[in-house]
Coordinates of C-alpha atoms in Angstrom, one line a residue:
X1042 CA -11.1 -22.8 -5.9
X1043 CA -9.9 -25.0 -3.6
X1044 CA -10.3 -24.1 0.3
X1045 CA -6.4 -24.6 1.3
X1046 CA -5.4 -22.3 -1.6
X1047 CA -7.7 -19.6 -0.4
X1048 CA -6.3 -20.1 3.3
X1049 CA -3.0 -19.6 1.7
X1050 CA -3.7 -16.4 -0.2
X1051 CA -5.4 -15.1 2.9
X1052 CA -2.9 -15.8 5.1
X1053 CA -0.5 -14.1 2.6
X1054 CA -2.9 -11.1 2.3
X1055 CA -2.9 -10.7 5.6
X1056 CA 0.8 -10.5 6.7
X1057 CA 1.7 -8.7 3.6
X1058 CA -0.6 -6.0 4.5
X1059 CA 0.4 -5.9 8.1
X1060 CA 4.1 -5.4 7.1
X1061 CA 3.1 -3.0 4.7
X1062 CA -0.2 -1.4 5.6
X1063 CA 1.2 1.5 8.3
X1064 CA 3.9 2.9 5.7
X1065 CA 1.3 2.7 2.9
X1066 CA -1.3 4.8 5.0
X1067 CA 1.4 7.6 5.3
X1068 CA 2.1 7.6 1.5
X1069 CA -1.6 7.5 0.8
X1070 CA -2.9 10.4 3.3
X1071 CA 0.3 12.4 2.3
X1072 CA -0.2 11.7 -1.3
X1073 CA -3.9 12.8 -1.3
X1074 CA -3.1 16.4 0.1
X1075 CA -0.2 16.8 -2.7
X1076 CA -3.2 16.6 -5.0
X1077 CA -3.4 20.5 -4.2
X1078 CA 0.2 21.2 -3.7
X1079 CA -0.1 24.5 -5.4
X1080 CA -2.9 25.8 -3.2
X1081 CA -1.4 24.6 -0.1
X1082 CA 1.7 26.3 -0.9
X1083 CA -0.4 29.4 -1.8
X1084 CA -2.0 29.1 1.7
X1085 CA 1.2 29.1 3.8
X1086 CA 3.1 31.7 1.7
X1087 CA 3.4 35.0 2.8
X1088 CA 2.5 37.3 -0.4
X1089 CA 5.3 38.9 -2.2
X1090 CA 5.7 42.7 -1.6
X1091 CA 6.8 43.4 -5.2
X1092 CA 5.4 45.9 -8.0
X1093 CA 3.5 44.3 -10.8
X1094 CA 4.6 42.7 -13.1
X1095 CA 5.9 44.5 -16.4
X1096 CA 4.3 43.3 -19.9
X1097 CA 5.8 41.1 -21.7
X1098 CA 7.0 43.4 -24.5
X1099 CA 9.3 45.2 -21.8
X1100 CA 10.6 41.8 -20.3
X1101 CA 14.2 42.6 -21.9
X1102 CA 14.4 45.8 -20.0
X1103 CA 13.8 44.3 -17.2
X1104 CA 16.2 41.5 -17.8
X1105 CA 18.9 43.7 -19.0
X1106 CA 18.9 45.2 -15.6
X1107 CA 19.2 42.0 -13.9
X1108 CA 21.6 40.6 -15.2
X1109 CA 23.8 44.0 -15.1
X1110 CA 22.8 44.3 -11.4
X1111 CA 23.1 40.4 -10.5
X1112 CA 25.5 38.3 -12.5
X1113 CA 24.5 35.2 -10.4
X1114 CA 21.7 35.1 -12.6
X1115 CA 23.3 35.0 -15.9
X1116 CA 23.8 31.3 -15.7
X1117 CA 19.8 30.7 -15.4
X1118 CA 16.8 32.9 -15.2
X1119 CA 13.1 32.5 -16.0
X1120 CA 10.5 34.7 -17.4
X1121 CA 7.1 33.8 -16.6
X1122 CA 4.5 34.4 -19.4
X1123 CA 1.6 34.2 -17.1
X1124 CA 2.5 35.4 -13.6
X1125 CA -0.2 34.7 -10.7
X1126 CA -0.5 34.3 -7.2
X1127 CA 2.0 31.9 -7.0
X1128 CA 4.6 33.5 -9.0
X1129 CA 3.6 37.3 -9.1
X1130 CA 6.9 38.4 -11.0
X1131 CA 7.8 38.5 -14.5
X1132 CA 11.3 37.5 -13.9
X1133 CA 13.1 34.9 -11.2
X1134 CA 16.4 33.3 -10.7
X1135 CA 17.4 30.5 -8.4
X1136 CA 20.8 30.6 -6.6
X1137 CA 22.7 27.4 -5.6
X1138 CA 22.5 24.1 -7.6
X1139 CA 19.8 21.4 -8.3
X1140 CA 21.2 19.5 -5.1
X1141 CA 21.6 22.5 -2.9
X1142 CA 19.3 24.9 -4.1
X1143 CA 19.4 28.5 -2.4
X1144 CA 16.6 31.2 -2.3
X1145 CA 14.6 32.1 -5.2
X1146 CA 14.8 35.9 -6.1
X1147 CA 12.1 37.7 -7.9
X1148 CA 12.5 41.0 -10.1
X1149 CA 10.4 43.5 -11.1
X1150 CA 10.1 47.5 -11.8
X1151 CA 9.0 50.1 -9.8
X1152 CA 6.6 52.6 -11.4
X1153 CA 9.7 54.9 -11.8
X1154 CA 11.6 52.2 -13.7
X1155 CA 14.1 51.4 -11.1
X1156 CA 14.9 47.7 -10.7
X1157 CA 13.1 46.0 -7.6
X1158 CA 14.3 42.4 -6.5
X1159 CA 12.9 40.5 -3.3
X1160 CA 13.4 37.0 -2.1
X1161 CA 10.6 34.6 -2.4
X1162 CA 9.1 33.5 1.1
X1163 CA 7.8 30.1 -0.2
X1164 CA 6.6 27.7 2.4
X1165 CA 8.3 24.4 2.5
X1166 CA 5.5 22.6 4.1
X1167 CA 4.1 21.4 0.9
X1168 CA 7.5 20.0 -0.3
X1169 CA 7.5 18.0 3.1
X1170 CA 4.3 16.4 2.5
X1171 CA 5.4 15.6 -0.8
X1172 CA 8.6 14.1 0.6
X1173 CA 6.6 12.1 3.4
X1174 CA 4.3 10.9 0.4
X1175 CA 7.6 9.6 -1.5
X1176 CA 9.5 8.1 1.4
X1177 CA 6.4 6.6 3.1
X1178 CA 7.2 8.7 6.3
X1179 CA 10.8 7.5 6.5
X1180 CA 13.0 10.1 8.0
X1181 CA 16.0 9.1 6.1
X1182 CA 17.8 9.9 3.2
X1183 CA 16.3 9.8 -0.2
X1184 CA 19.1 7.5 -1.5
X1185 CA 18.3 5.2 1.6
X1186 CA 14.3 5.5 1.7
X1187 CA 13.5 5.1 -1.5
X1188 CA 14.6 1.4 -2.1
X1189 CA 12.7 0.6 1.1
X1190 CA 9.4 2.6 -0.4
X1191 CA 10.0 0.2 -3.3
X1192 CA 10.1 -3.0 -1.3
X1193 CA 7.3 -1.9 0.3
X1194 CA 5.4 -1.1 -3.1
X1195 CA 6.3 -4.5 -4.0
X1196 CA 4.7 -6.0 -0.9
X1197 CA 1.7 -3.7 -1.8
X1198 CA 1.4 -5.5 -5.3
X1199 CA 1.3 -8.8 -3.8
X1200 CA -1.3 -7.6 -1.1
X1201 CA -3.2 -6.7 -4.3
X1202 CA -3.0 -9.9 -6.3
X1203 CA -3.9 -12.3 -3.0
X1204 CA -6.4 -10.1 -1.8
X1205 CA -8.2 -10.4 -4.9
X1206 CA -8.0 -14.1 -5.0
X1207 CA -9.3 -14.5 -2.0
X1208 CA -12.1 -12.2 -2.7
X1209 CA -13.0 -14.0 -6.1
X1210 CA -15.3 -16.9 -4.4
X1211 CA -17.8 -14.9 -2.8
X1212 CA -17.2 -11.7 -5.4
X1213 CA -20.8 -12.0 -6.7
X1214 CA -22.8 -12.4 -3.1
X1215 CA -20.7 -10.1 -1.2
X1216 CA -20.0 -7.4 -3.8
X1217 CA -22.3 -5.0 -2.5
X1218 CA -23.1 -6.3 0.8
X1219 CA -22.5 -3.6 3.9
X1220 CA -23.4 -5.5 6.8
X1221 CA -23.3 -3.1 9.4
X1222 CA -24.3 -4.4 13.2
X1223 CA -22.5 -6.2 16.3
X1224 CA -20.2 -8.6 14.1
X1225 CA -17.1 -6.2 13.7
X1226 CA -15.3 -8.3 11.9
X1227 CA -18.0 -8.5 9.0
X1228 CA -18.4 -5.0 9.2
X1229 CA -15.1 -4.0 8.6
X1230 CA -14.5 -7.1 6.1
X1231 CA -17.4 -5.9 4.0
X1232 CA -15.9 -2.2 3.9
X1233 CA -12.4 -2.9 3.1
X1234 CA -13.3 -5.4 0.4
X1235 CA -15.8 -2.8 -1.3
X1236 CA -12.9 -0.1 -1.2
X1237 CA -10.5 -2.3 -2.5
X1238 CA -12.2 -4.0 -5.1
X1239 CA -14.2 -0.6 -6.5
X1240 CA -10.4 1.3 -6.5
X1241 CA -8.8 -1.7 -7.5
X1242 CA -7.5 0.1 -11.0
X1243 CA -6.2 2.9 -8.7
X1244 CA -4.4 0.6 -6.4
X1245 CA -2.8 -1.3 -9.6
X1246 CA -1.6 1.9 -11.0
X1247 CA -0.2 2.9 -7.8
X1248 CA 1.9 -0.2 -6.8
X1249 CA 3.1 0.0 -10.4
X1250 CA 4.0 3.2 -10.8
X1251 CA 5.7 3.4 -7.2
X1252 CA 8.1 0.1 -8.0
X1253 CA 9.1 2.4 -11.2
X1254 CA 9.8 5.3 -8.9
X1255 CA 11.4 3.7 -6.1
X1256 CA 14.0 1.9 -8.3
X1257 CA 14.2 4.8 -11.0
X1258 CA 18.0 5.6 -11.2
X1259 CA 18.9 1.6 -11.1
X1260 CA 16.6 0.9 -13.9
X1261 CA 18.5 3.5 -15.7
X1262 CA 21.4 2.7 -14.7
X1263 CA 20.8 -0.6 -16.6
X1264 CA 19.3 0.7 -19.8
X1265 CA 21.9 3.0 -20.1
X1266 CA 24.7 0.2 -19.9
X1267 CA 23.0 -2.2 -21.8
X1268 CA 21.2 0.3 -24.6
X1269 CA 22.7 3.4 -23.7
X1270 CA 19.1 4.9 -23.7
X1271 CA 17.1 5.5 -20.7
X1272 CA 18.4 8.5 -19.2
X1273 CA 16.5 11.7 -19.5
X1274 CA 18.2 13.6 -22.4
X1275 CA 19.1 16.7 -20.1
X1276 CA 21.4 14.2 -18.3
X1277 CA 22.9 12.8 -21.3
X1278 CA 23.6 15.8 -22.4
X1279 CA 25.5 16.7 -19.4
X1280 CA 24.1 19.7 -18.3
X1281 CA 25.7 21.0 -14.9
X1282 CA 23.2 20.6 -11.8
X1283 CA 23.8 24.6 -11.3
X1284 CA 25.4 27.4 -13.0
X1285 CA 29.3 27.4 -13.7
X1286 CA 31.4 28.6 -10.7
X1287 CA 32.1 32.0 -12.1
X1288 CA 29.0 34.0 -13.7
X1289 CA 29.5 34.2 -17.4
X1290 CA 30.1 37.6 -19.0
X1291 CA 27.3 39.6 -20.2
X1292 CA 28.0 39.5 -23.7
X1293 CA 28.1 35.8 -23.8
X1294 CA 24.3 35.8 -22.6
X1295 CA 22.9 38.4 -24.8
X1296 CA 21.6 37.6 -28.6
X1297 CA 18.9 35.9 -27.5
X1298 CA 15.3 36.2 -28.6
X1299 CA 12.6 38.6 -26.8
X1300 CA 10.4 36.1 -24.8
X1301 CA 7.5 37.7 -26.7
X1302 CA 9.1 36.5 -30.0
X1303 CA 9.9 33.3 -29.0
X1304 CA 6.6 32.8 -27.8
X1305 CA 5.2 33.8 -31.1
X1306 CA 7.7 31.5 -33.0
X1307 CA 6.7 28.3 -30.5
X1308 CA 2.9 29.0 -30.7
X1309 CA 3.2 27.9 -34.5
X1310 CA 5.9 25.2 -33.8
X1311 CA 3.8 23.8 -30.8
X1312 CA 0.1 24.5 -31.7
X1313 CA -2.3 23.4 -28.5
X1314 CA 0.6 24.0 -26.2
X1315 CA 0.2 26.2 -23.4
X1316 CA 3.4 28.1 -23.1
X1317 CA 3.9 29.4 -19.3
X1318 CA 7.9 29.9 -18.6
X1319 CA 10.9 29.8 -20.7
X1320 CA 14.0 29.4 -18.5
X1321 CA 17.0 31.2 -19.9
X1322 CA 20.5 29.4 -19.2
X1323 CA 24.0 29.2 -20.4
X1324 CA 26.8 27.0 -19.7
X1325 CA 30.2 26.9 -21.7
X1326 CA 29.7 23.8 -23.2
X1327 CA 26.1 24.6 -24.9
X1328 CA 26.3 28.0 -24.8
X1329 CA 23.3 30.0 -24.7
X1330 CA 19.7 27.6 -24.7
X1331 CA 16.8 27.5 -22.5
X1332 CA 13.9 25.0 -21.1
X1333 CA 10.4 25.9 -21.8
X1334 CA 7.2 24.6 -19.7
X1335 CA 3.4 24.4 -20.0
X1336 CA 0.5 22.2 -20.6
X1337 CA -1.5 20.6 -23.4
X1338 CA -4.8 19.7 -22.3
X1339 CA -5.0 17.2 -25.2
X1340 CA -2.0 15.1 -23.3
X1341 CA -0.7 14.2 -19.8
X1342 CA 2.2 15.6 -18.2
X1343 CA 5.4 14.2 -16.9
X1344 CA 4.9 16.6 -13.9
X1345 CA 1.7 17.2 -12.0
X1346 CA 1.5 20.4 -13.7
X1347 CA 4.0 21.0 -17.1
X1348 CA 5.4 19.3 -19.8
X1349 CA 9.1 20.3 -20.5
X1350 CA 11.3 20.9 -23.4
X1351 CA 14.6 22.5 -24.6
X1352 CA 15.1 25.3 -27.0
X1353 CA 17.7 27.2 -28.9
X1354 CA 17.2 30.7 -27.3
X1355 CA 18.5 32.4 -30.0
X1356 CA 16.1 30.9 -33.1
X1357 CA 13.4 29.3 -31.1
X1358 CA 14.1 25.6 -32.6
X1359 CA 13.4 22.7 -30.5
X1360 CA 16.4 21.0 -29.0
X1361 CA 14.9 18.2 -27.5
X1362 CA 11.0 16.8 -26.9
X1363 CA 11.6 14.1 -25.0
X1364 CA 9.2 15.3 -22.3
X1365 CA 7.2 17.7 -24.7
X1366 CA 3.4 16.2 -24.8
X1367 CA 2.7 15.0 -28.1
X1368 CA 6.1 15.4 -29.6
X1369 CA 7.5 12.1 -27.6
X1370 CA 8.9 9.1 -29.2
X1371 CA 7.3 5.6 -28.0
X1372 CA 9.8 5.3 -25.2
X1373 CA 9.6 8.6 -23.4
X1374 CA 5.8 8.4 -24.0
X1375 CA 5.8 5.2 -21.8
X1376 CA 7.9 6.4 -19.0
X1377 CA 5.8 9.8 -19.0
X1378 CA 2.6 7.7 -19.1
X1379 CA 3.6 6.3 -15.5
X1380 CA 4.6 9.9 -14.0
X1381 CA 1.1 10.8 -16.0
X1382 CA -0.9 8.1 -13.9
X1383 CA 0.6 8.6 -10.8
X1384 CA 0.2 12.2 -10.4
X1385 CA -3.3 12.4 -12.1
X1386 CA -1.9 15.0 -14.3
X1387 CA -4.4 14.6 -16.8
X1388 CA -8.2 15.4 -17.1
X1389 CA -7.8 18.9 -15.0
X1390 CA -9.8 19.4 -11.6
X1391 CA -12.0 16.4 -11.8
X1392 CA -9.4 13.7 -11.8
X1393 CA -7.4 15.5 -8.9
X1394 CA -10.6 15.4 -7.1
X1395 CA -11.3 11.9 -7.8
X1396 CA -7.6 11.0 -6.7
X1397 CA -7.6 13.0 -3.7
X1398 CA -10.7 10.6 -2.5
X1399 CA -9.0 7.7 -3.6
X1400 CA -6.1 8.6 -2.0
X1401 CA -7.9 8.9 1.4
X1402 CA -10.1 5.5 0.7
X1403 CA -7.1 4.1 0.2
X1404 CA -5.3 5.2 3.6
X1405 CA -8.6 3.8 5.1
X1406 CA -8.5 0.4 3.2
X1407 CA -5.1 -0.3 5.3
X1408 CA -6.4 1.0 8.5
X1409 CA -9.5 -2.0 7.8
X1410 CA -7.0 -4.0 6.8
X1411 CA -5.2 -3.9 10.1
X1412 CA -8.8 -4.0 12.0
X1413 CA -9.4 -7.3 10.2
X1414 CA -6.7 -8.9 11.3
X1415 CA -6.9 -8.2 14.7
X1416 CA -10.7 -9.0 15.1
X1417 CA -9.7 -12.4 13.4
X1418 CA -7.2 -12.8 15.9
X1419 CA -9.4 -12.3 18.8
X1420 CA -11.9 -14.8 17.3
X1421 CA -9.3 -17.5 17.0
X1422 CA -7.7 -16.7 20.8
X1423 CA -11.4 -17.0 22.2
X1424 CA -11.8 -20.3 20.4
X1425 CA -8.3 -21.6 22.2
X1426 CA -10.0 -20.5 25.5
X1427 CA -7.7 -17.3 25.8
X1428 CA -9.5 -13.8 27.0
X1429 CA -6.6 -11.8 27.6
X1430 CA -5.3 -10.4 24.2
X1431 CA -1.6 -11.3 23.2
X1432 CA 1.4 -8.6 23.4
X1433 CA 1.4 -8.8 19.4
X1434 CA -1.9 -8.2 19.2
X1435 CA -2.1 -5.3 21.7
X1436 CA 1.2 -3.7 20.0
X1437 CA -0.5 -3.9 16.6
X1438 CA -3.7 -2.3 17.7
X1439 CA -1.7 0.7 19.5
X1440 CA 0.4 1.2 16.3
X1441 CA -2.7 1.0 14.2
X1442 CA -4.2 3.8 16.1
X1443 CA -0.5 5.7 16.5
X1444 CA 0.9 5.6 13.4
X1445 CA -2.1 7.2 10.8
X1446 CA -3.2 9.6 13.8
X1447 CA 0.2 10.6 14.4
X1448 CA 0.3 11.0 10.6
X1449 CA -3.0 13.3 10.6
X1450 CA -2.2 15.3 13.4
X1451 CA 1.5 16.1 12.6
X1452 CA 0.7 17.0 9.2
X1453 CA -2.1 19.2 10.2
X1454 CA -0.2 20.7 12.9
X1455 CA 2.9 21.4 10.7
X1456 CA 0.4 23.0 8.2
X1457 CA -1.0 25.7 10.4
X1458 CA 2.1 26.4 12.0
X1459 CA 3.3 28.0 8.2
X1460 CA 1.7 31.0 9.1
X1461 CA 3.7 31.8 12.4
X1462 CA 6.8 30.6 12.0
X1463 CA 9.3 33.3 11.3
X1464 CA 9.8 33.8 7.5
X1465 CA 13.4 34.3 6.0
X1466 CA 15.3 32.5 8.7
X1467 CA 16.6 29.8 6.4
X1468 CA 15.1 26.9 8.9
X1469 CA 11.9 26.8 7.5
X1470 CA 12.4 23.2 6.3
X1471 CA 13.7 22.3 10.0
X1472 CA 11.0 23.7 11.9
X1473 CA 8.0 21.7 9.8
X1474 CA 10.1 18.5 9.8
X1475 CA 10.3 18.6 13.6
X1476 CA 6.9 19.7 14.2
X1477 CA 5.6 16.9 12.3
X1478 CA 7.9 14.1 13.8
X1479 CA 7.4 15.2 17.4
X1480 CA 3.8 15.0 16.8
X1481 CA 4.1 11.6 15.0
X1482 CA 6.4 10.2 17.5
X1483 CA 4.6 11.2 20.6
X1484 CA 1.3 10.1 19.2
X1485 CA 2.7 6.5 18.3
X1486 CA 4.3 6.6 22.1
X1487 CA 1.2 7.5 23.8
X1488 CA -0.6 5.0 22.1
X1489 CA 1.5 2.0 23.0
X1490 CA 1.4 3.3 26.8
X1491 CA -2.4 3.7 26.6
X1492 CA -3.8 1.1 24.8
X1493 CA -5.5 1.2 21.5
X1494 CA -9.0 1.6 23.3
X1495 CA -8.1 4.5 25.3
X1496 CA -5.6 6.2 22.8
X1497 CA -7.7 5.7 19.8
X1498 CA -11.0 8.4 20.8
X1499 CA -7.7 10.5 22.4
X1500 CA -5.7 10.7 19.6
X1501 CA -8.7 11.0 17.4
X1502 CA -9.6 14.5 19.4
X1503 CA -5.8 15.7 18.9
X1504 CA -6.2 14.9 15.0
X1505 CA -9.7 16.9 15.2
X1506 CA -8.3 19.9 17.0
X1507 CA -4.9 20.0 15.3
X1508 CA -7.2 20.1 11.7
X1509 CA -9.2 22.8 12.7
X1510 CA -6.2 25.0 13.5
X1511 CA -5.6 25.1 10.0
X1512 CA -8.9 27.5 9.3
X1513 CA -8.5 28.6 12.6
X1514 CA -5.0 30.0 12.1
X1515 CA -6.3 32.2 8.9
X1516 CA -8.7 33.6 10.8
X1517 CA -6.5 34.4 13.8
X1518 CA -3.7 35.6 11.6
X1519 CA -6.1 38.0 9.3
X1520 CA -7.8 39.3 12.9
X1521 CA -4.4 39.8 14.3
X1522 CA -3.1 41.7 11.3
X1523 CA 0.2 39.3 11.3
X1524 CA -0.9 36.9 8.7
X1525 CA -2.7 36.6 5.3
X1526 CA -5.6 35.3 3.3
X1527 CA -5.3 34.3 -0.4
X1528 CA -8.7 34.5 -2.3
X1529 CA -9.2 30.8 -3.3
X1530 CA -6.7 29.0 -2.3
X1531 CA -7.5 30.1 1.7
X1532 CA -11.2 29.3 1.1
X1533 CA -10.2 25.9 -0.5
X1534 CA -7.6 24.9 1.8
X1535 CA -9.5 26.1 5.1
X1536 CA -12.8 24.3 4.0
X1537 CA -11.5 21.1 3.1
X1538 CA -9.6 21.3 6.7
X1539 CA -12.9 22.4 8.1
X1540 CA -14.8 19.1 7.1
X1541 CA -11.6 16.8 7.8
X1542 CA -11.6 18.3 11.6
X1543 CA -15.6 17.6 11.7
X1544 CA -15.4 14.0 10.3
X1545 CA -12.5 13.4 12.9
X1546 CA -14.5 14.9 15.6
X1547 CA -17.6 12.3 14.4
X1548 CA -15.4 9.6 14.5
X1549 CA -13.6 10.2 18.1
X1550 CA -17.1 10.2 19.4
X1551 CA -17.9 6.7 17.8
X1552 CA -14.5 5.3 18.8
X1553 CA -14.9 6.4 22.7
X1554 CA -18.6 4.7 22.5
X1555 CA -17.0 1.8 21.3
X1556 CA -14.8 1.5 24.0
X1557 CA -17.3 2.1 26.4
X1558 CA -19.9 -0.3 25.2
X1559 CA -17.9 -2.7 22.9
X1560 CA -16.8 -6.4 23.2
X1561 CA -15.1 -6.8 26.7
X1562 CA -12.3 -9.5 25.1
X1563 CA -11.3 -6.5 22.6
X1564 CA -8.6 -4.5 22.6
X1565 CA -10.9 -1.9 21.4
X1566 CA -12.9 -2.2 24.7
X1567 CA -11.5 0.0 27.6
X1568 CA -13.6 -1.5 30.3
X1569 CA -12.4 -4.8 31.7
X1570 CA -14.1 -8.0 31.4
X1571 CA -15.7 -9.5 34.5
X1572 CA -14.3 -12.6 36.1
X1573 CA -15.4 -15.7 34.6
X1574 CA -18.3 -17.6 36.9
X1575 CA -16.6 -21.0 38.4
X1576 CA -18.1 -23.4 35.9
X1577 CA -16.6 -21.2 33.1
X1578 CA -13.6 -20.9 34.8
X1579 CA -13.0 -24.7 35.0
X1580 CA -13.8 -24.8 31.3
X1581 CA -11.2 -22.5 30.4
X1582 CA -8.4 -24.1 32.4
X1583 CA -7.8 -20.6 33.8
X1584 CA -8.2 -18.2 31.3
X1585 CA -7.1 -14.6 32.1
X1586 CA -9.7 -11.9 32.0
X1587 CA -8.1 -8.8 31.7
X1588 CA -8.4 -7.3 28.1
X1589 CA -5.3 -5.3 28.3

């Protein structure tokens, strides 16, 4: 391959990576955390104080009391076939609509048979992290952020292709080369190449599926206009986003099969499908109907946890199977594969852990990409006789430190705050968002003021402390009697956070040593370089000596 061709692709790879890399760090770091959204939700949410769920056979009695006492539940309520720590009730319903959901209520029968209803105090912190992942950290409305994310994903795809072309000539020679030493550029290049090459299939999947998600509505609109297909079945049927303005009469929502009977019939219709929930719904257009959700270990699912289908709740017949694993046509199976591959909703826990580590490795890949550009720029400036770093290099170095570490510290601190923020205020989402963006913006500002060298170690110590607050919060809240600790979920979240805090602390010490003893003409050095000797000064034609 000609040298000029490689140089062209190298330039494309560098600039595209610089433009998209910082946003992609946020997407990958937050995305890695969302692989364990359920344990994180459980860790952050106070356990509901409600009676034990009734046996499935007594569900009709519970439902009858709910529908008589709470007419707003008649439009849509859900029966949970396998209650557990995440959903401790047999019956639940949500007020509001899909665009503006209200609180979720849980229903149970007290030991004396009376109806017991409580509002679920679910923490929104996991949802916030998922939104950061989807919108690459942008604080705008979803409709604005998603097209921007789509453009960044397209740049991401260009960076993948150009980077692979640049690596091809030296692929065999440098594949397993990891040269650690004083040559920082070579070290970062080796790490960058190894991470990028061995996770290449994962990155191709992420880039392609992210583009599909970003322009999801536009793609469906075009296909709907041309072929009258593509829109999800529930949307084509015209189901309203929420319940009707007035609750339906009790007589209109009765006559459905008991959940136990529906479960029995569906087990015969869908062998191998593990039914988790049945939603009973009503609207004037369709009458009584419902949706089922569950998993089939033999297939991937559209959502991280469930496949879905629409049923007739009076007969158990399946009305729509577009999202049911194993029952989809070719078009919907193809669409589902994009969701399955992106969310890692196949293969169980091993795949989720693999996606978690690949997400963290991907975030580090974008970080090393910026480091490579900075080190390359330093060498070019040195050859040109310059000793002082340019403003563009200093700013990029500060952003390379501030954006990733601001994201890490902000996410850790807003997670730790989940057990201390007052529940039931209706403003928890605002609180969590404010905590994250306050820490994130403060970290970026600090890096720009202090410079990459000094702020690198300082912000790493901040990130380590913020991450350590997660397990410390659990211990403190339990010790003071003001918090809670869920078995399993708390151990997983706290253990991962403790390992993360230790890793960040080790990196902080290494960064401090590099700032004190690294090359003085690097932006990663906090020690100003000495003034040049007279002969060197004349040779460099008055080059400046300050590294900052």
